[in-house]
Amino acid sequence: MTVDEGEGRLGELFMRLARRTHVLQVERLTPLGLTPAQARALSVLGRCDQPPRMAELAERLGVVPRAVTPIVDALEEAGLVRRRIDPHNRRSTLLELTDEGTAMRTRMYQARVGAAEDLFASLTAEQRQTLLALLEQADAATASHRH
């Protein structure tokens, strides 16, 4: 196998595993009553230091602001997120997780860990550590290419 063939195979395999990871995570998130978009929004909200505005959430998700409204509507209806008026700009709405939203993020994390365990069950603990180190290295090296 040439270097080019190996690189192509590596890219194809990585994309196949990424798709499989997505499928496994969806299978585990569905019983929680979340769509992938809702789960992603909850994850982003949970990582915010301060409650973001709707437009900021849209930016962090990489979507147009109007795409966030139905996601937040569903999360609010489920009791996972609350909207509140920004005290510094009454025309803006801030988003924050409720206690149930925080608990759901924990369940989501456990579901994602379970999906990863399923995906990498055939690897030894040492192989998983090596893979983790390699992926972290590649992630760090390409961090400047992120949006």
PDB file of C-alpha atoms in Angstrom:
ATOM      1  CA  MET A   1       0.000   0.000   0.000  1.00  0.00           C
ATOM      2  CA  THR A   2       1.378   3.410  -0.940  1.00  0.00           C
ATOM      3  CA  VAL A   3       1.399   6.372   1.402  1.00  0.00           C
ATOM      4  CA  ASP A   4      -1.389   8.007  -0.637  1.00  0.00           C
ATOM      5  CA  GLU A   5      -3.503   4.840  -0.454  1.00  0.00           C
ATOM      6  CA  GLY A   6      -2.926   4.638   3.299  1.00  0.00           C
ATOM      7  CA  GLU A   7      -3.892   8.284   3.790  1.00  0.00           C
ATOM      8  CA  GLY A   8      -7.027   7.810   1.690  1.00  0.00           C
ATOM      9  CA  ARG A   9      -7.938   4.679   3.611  1.00  0.00           C
ATOM     10  CA  LEU A  10      -7.304   6.475   6.907  1.00  0.00           C
ATOM     11  CA  GLY A  11      -9.658   9.299   5.893  1.00  0.00           C
ATOM     12  CA  GLU A  12     -12.355   6.882   4.739  1.00  0.00           C
ATOM     13  CA  LEU A  13     -12.089   4.790   7.889  1.00  0.00           C
ATOM     14  CA  PHE A  14     -12.168   7.854  10.106  1.00  0.00           C
ATOM     15  CA  MET A  15     -15.323   9.132   8.368  1.00  0.00           C
ATOM     16  CA  ARG A  16     -16.964   5.687   8.607  1.00  0.00           C
ATOM     17  CA  LEU A  17     -16.244   5.572  12.344  1.00  0.00           C
ATOM     18  CA  ALA A  18     -17.525   9.131  12.761  1.00  0.00           C
ATOM     19  CA  ARG A  19     -20.810   8.143  11.086  1.00  0.00           C
ATOM     20  CA  ARG A  20     -21.018   4.997  13.226  1.00  0.00           C
ATOM     21  CA  THR A  21     -20.373   7.091  16.344  1.00  0.00           C
ATOM     22  CA  HIS A  22     -23.182   9.435  15.319  1.00  0.00           C
ATOM     23  CA  VAL A  23     -25.589   6.513  14.818  1.00  0.00           C
ATOM     24  CA  LEU A  24     -24.663   4.982  18.192  1.00  0.00           C
ATOM     25  CA  GLN A  25     -25.121   8.324  19.942  1.00  0.00           C
ATOM     26  CA  VAL A  26     -28.496   8.945  18.275  1.00  0.00           C
ATOM     27  CA  GLU A  27     -29.614   5.470  19.371  1.00  0.00           C
ATOM     28  CA  ARG A  28     -28.668   6.308  22.951  1.00  0.00           C
ATOM     29  CA  LEU A  29     -30.040   9.882  22.908  1.00  0.00           C
ATOM     30  CA  THR A  30     -33.412   9.014  21.385  1.00  0.00           C
ATOM     31  CA  PRO A  31     -34.734   7.360  24.580  1.00  0.00           C
ATOM     32  CA  LEU A  32     -33.855  10.597  26.390  1.00  0.00           C
ATOM     33  CA  GLY A  33     -36.321  12.400  24.103  1.00  0.00           C
ATOM     34  CA  LEU A  34     -33.713  14.557  22.389  1.00  0.00           C
ATOM     35  CA  THR A  35     -32.883  15.152  18.778  1.00  0.00           C
ATOM     36  CA  PRO A  36     -29.178  15.491  17.897  1.00  0.00           C
ATOM     37  CA  ALA A  37     -29.680  19.255  17.408  1.00  0.00           C
ATOM     38  CA  GLN A  38     -31.278  19.619  20.849  1.00  0.00           C
ATOM     39  CA  ALA A  39     -28.513  17.566  22.461  1.00  0.00           C
ATOM     40  CA  ARG A  40     -25.879  19.702  20.779  1.00  0.00           C
ATOM     41  CA  ALA A  41     -27.582  22.909  21.949  1.00  0.00           C
ATOM     42  CA  LEU A  42     -27.746  21.593  25.525  1.00  0.00           C
ATOM     43  CA  SER A  43     -24.062  20.705  25.376  1.00  0.00           C
ATOM     44  CA  VAL A  44     -23.125  24.163  24.152  1.00  0.00           C
ATOM     45  CA  LEU A  45     -25.322  25.889  26.739  1.00  0.00           C
ATOM     46  CA  GLY A  46     -23.729  23.830  29.485  1.00  0.00           C
ATOM     47  CA  ARG A  47     -20.254  24.982  28.452  1.00  0.00           C
ATOM     48  CA  CYS A  48     -21.119  28.691  28.505  1.00  0.00           C
ATOM     49  CA  ASP A  49     -19.701  30.723  31.380  1.00  0.00           C
ATOM     50  CA  GLN A  50     -22.580  33.196  31.150  1.00  0.00           C
ATOM     51  CA  PRO A  51     -26.085  32.638  29.751  1.00  0.00           C
ATOM     52  CA  PRO A  52     -25.797  33.391  26.023  1.00  0.00           C
ATOM     53  CA  ARG A  53     -28.209  35.314  23.836  1.00  0.00           C
ATOM     54  CA  MET A  54     -30.067  33.372  21.157  1.00  0.00           C
ATOM     55  CA  ALA A  55     -27.783  34.843  18.465  1.00  0.00           C
ATOM     56  CA  GLU A  56     -24.686  33.752  20.409  1.00  0.00           C
ATOM     57  CA  LEU A  57     -26.026  30.212  20.694  1.00  0.00           C
ATOM     58  CA  ALA A  58     -26.682  30.191  16.946  1.00  0.00           C
ATOM     59  CA  GLU A  59     -23.124  31.340  16.291  1.00  0.00           C
ATOM     60  CA  ARG A  60     -21.651  28.661  18.564  1.00  0.00           C
ATOM     61  CA  LEU A  61     -23.785  26.039  16.833  1.00  0.00           C
ATOM     62  CA  GLY A  62     -22.816  27.349  13.404  1.00  0.00           C
ATOM     63  CA  VAL A  63     -26.405  27.935  12.305  1.00  0.00           C
ATOM     64  CA  VAL A  64     -28.502  30.969  11.398  1.00  0.00           C
ATOM     65  CA  PRO A  65     -30.299  32.549  14.378  1.00  0.00           C
ATOM     66  CA  ARG A  66     -33.791  31.589  13.181  1.00  0.00           C
ATOM     67  CA  ALA A  67     -32.740  27.910  13.226  1.00  0.00           C
ATOM     68  CA  VAL A  68     -32.190  28.112  16.991  1.00  0.00           C
ATOM     69  CA  THR A  69     -35.736  29.194  17.834  1.00  0.00           C
ATOM     70  CA  PRO A  70     -37.470  25.805  17.316  1.00  0.00           C
ATOM     71  CA  ILE A  71     -34.639  24.021  19.131  1.00  0.00           C
ATOM     72  CA  VAL A  72     -34.892  26.335  22.131  1.00  0.00           C
ATOM     73  CA  ASP A  73     -38.713  26.175  22.007  1.00  0.00           C
ATOM     74  CA  ALA A  74     -38.569  22.374  22.320  1.00  0.00           C
ATOM     75  CA  LEU A  75     -35.944  22.489  25.081  1.00  0.00           C
ATOM     76  CA  GLU A  76     -37.988  25.076  26.982  1.00  0.00           C
ATOM     77  CA  GLU A  77     -41.174  23.034  26.569  1.00  0.00           C
ATOM     78  CA  ALA A  78     -39.311  20.016  27.981  1.00  0.00           C
ATOM     79  CA  GLY A  79     -38.250  22.083  30.998  1.00  0.00           C
ATOM     80  CA  LEU A  80     -34.547  21.879  30.144  1.00  0.00           C
ATOM     81  CA  VAL A  81     -33.917  25.536  29.262  1.00  0.00           C
ATOM     82  CA  ARG A  82     -35.393  28.818  30.374  1.00  0.00           C
ATOM     83  CA  ARG A  83     -35.431  32.144  28.594  1.00  0.00           C
ATOM     84  CA  ARG A  84     -35.007  35.361  30.498  1.00  0.00           C
ATOM     85  CA  ILE A  85     -34.775  38.996  29.499  1.00  0.00           C
ATOM     86  CA  ASP A  86     -31.233  40.345  29.397  1.00  0.00           C
ATOM     87  CA  PRO A  87     -31.155  42.993  32.171  1.00  0.00           C
ATOM     88  CA  HIS A  88     -28.605  44.999  30.128  1.00  0.00           C
ATOM     89  CA  ASN A  89     -30.615  44.918  26.896  1.00  0.00           C
ATOM     90  CA  ARG A  90     -34.320  44.283  27.319  1.00  0.00           C
ATOM     91  CA  ARG A  91     -34.663  43.432  23.616  1.00  0.00           C
ATOM     92  CA  SER A  92     -32.375  40.417  24.047  1.00  0.00           C
ATOM     93  CA  THR A  93     -33.214  37.043  25.508  1.00  0.00           C
ATOM     94  CA  LEU A  94     -30.708  35.046  27.526  1.00  0.00           C
ATOM     95  CA  LEU A  95     -30.761  31.258  27.726  1.00  0.00           C
ATOM     96  CA  GLU A  96     -29.894  29.161  30.729  1.00  0.00           C
ATOM     97  CA  LEU A  97     -30.164  25.524  31.691  1.00  0.00           C
ATOM     98  CA  THR A  98     -32.678  24.548  34.325  1.00  0.00           C
ATOM     99  CA  ASP A  99     -31.754  21.996  36.991  1.00  0.00           C
ATOM    100  CA  GLU A 100     -33.430  19.375  34.794  1.00  0.00           C
ATOM    101  CA  GLY A 101     -31.361  20.601  31.837  1.00  0.00           C
ATOM    102  CA  THR A 102     -28.177  20.146  33.849  1.00  0.00           C
ATOM    103  CA  ALA A 103     -29.287  16.644  34.847  1.00  0.00           C
ATOM    104  CA  MET A 104     -30.069  15.868  31.191  1.00  0.00           C
ATOM    105  CA  ARG A 105     -26.550  16.935  30.199  1.00  0.00           C
ATOM    106  CA  THR A 106     -25.220  14.339  32.649  1.00  0.00           C
ATOM    107  CA  ARG A 107     -27.442  11.661  31.096  1.00  0.00           C
ATOM    108  CA  MET A 108     -26.308  12.762  27.619  1.00  0.00           C
ATOM    109  CA  TYR A 109     -22.672  12.478  28.666  1.00  0.00           C
ATOM    110  CA  GLN A 110     -23.286   8.973  29.986  1.00  0.00           C
ATOM    111  CA  ALA A 111     -25.006   8.041  26.708  1.00  0.00           C
ATOM    112  CA  ARG A 112     -22.054   9.347  24.693  1.00  0.00           C
ATOM    113  CA  VAL A 113     -19.569   7.482  26.883  1.00  0.00           C
ATOM    114  CA  GLY A 114     -21.613   4.317  26.369  1.00  0.00           C
ATOM    115  CA  ALA A 115     -21.581   4.845  22.600  1.00  0.00           C
ATOM    116  CA  ALA A 116     -17.792   5.277  22.647  1.00  0.00           C
ATOM    117  CA  GLU A 117     -17.415   2.164  24.784  1.00  0.00           C
ATOM    118  CA  ASP A 118     -19.460   0.225  22.213  1.00  0.00           C
ATOM    119  CA  LEU A 119     -17.425   1.611  19.333  1.00  0.00           C
ATOM    120  CA  PHE A 120     -14.033   0.869  20.883  1.00  0.00           C
ATOM    121  CA  ALA A 121     -14.889  -2.326  22.780  1.00  0.00           C
ATOM    122  CA  SER A 122     -12.505  -4.365  20.639  1.00  0.00           C
ATOM    123  CA  LEU A 123      -9.504  -2.249  21.698  1.00  0.00           C
ATOM    124  CA  THR A 124      -7.456  -2.837  24.814  1.00  0.00           C
ATOM    125  CA  ALA A 125      -7.148  -0.081  27.401  1.00  0.00           C
ATOM    126  CA  GLU A 126      -3.622   0.612  26.155  1.00  0.00           C
ATOM    127  CA  GLN A 127      -4.798   0.855  22.543  1.00  0.00           C
ATOM    128  CA  ARG A 128      -7.550   3.270  23.573  1.00  0.00           C
ATOM    129  CA  GLN A 129      -5.011   5.465  25.366  1.00  0.00           C
ATOM    130  CA  THR A 130      -2.758   5.460  22.302  1.00  0.00           C
ATOM    131  CA  LEU A 131      -5.682   6.330  20.013  1.00  0.00           C
ATOM    132  CA  LEU A 132      -6.755   9.104  22.385  1.00  0.00           C
ATOM    133  CA  ALA A 133      -3.252  10.581  22.424  1.00  0.00           C
ATOM    134  CA  LEU A 134      -3.012  10.467  18.627  1.00  0.00           C
ATOM    135  CA  LEU A 135      -6.425  12.065  18.127  1.00  0.00           C
ATOM    136  CA  GLU A 136      -5.634  14.783  20.683  1.00  0.00           C
ATOM    137  CA  GLN A 137      -2.395  15.509  18.832  1.00  0.00           C
ATOM    138  CA  ALA A 138      -4.191  15.758  15.488  1.00  0.00           C
ATOM    139  CA  ASP A 139      -6.917  17.926  17.045  1.00  0.00           C
ATOM    140  CA  ALA A 140      -4.385  20.310  18.588  1.00  0.00           C
ATOM    141  CA  ALA A 141      -2.408  20.539  15.336  1.00  0.00           C
ATOM    142  CA  THR A 142      -5.516  21.500  13.360  1.00  0.00           C
ATOM    143  CA  ALA A 143      -7.110  23.790  15.958  1.00  0.00           C
ATOM    144  CA  SER A 144      -6.265  26.875  13.886  1.00  0.00           C
ATOM    145  CA  HIS A 145      -8.425  25.519  11.037  1.00  0.00           C
ATOM    146  CA  ARG A 146     -11.608  25.691  13.116  1.00  0.00           C
ATOM    147  CA  HIS A 147     -14.267  28.262  12.377  1.00  0.00           C
TER     148      HIS A 147
END
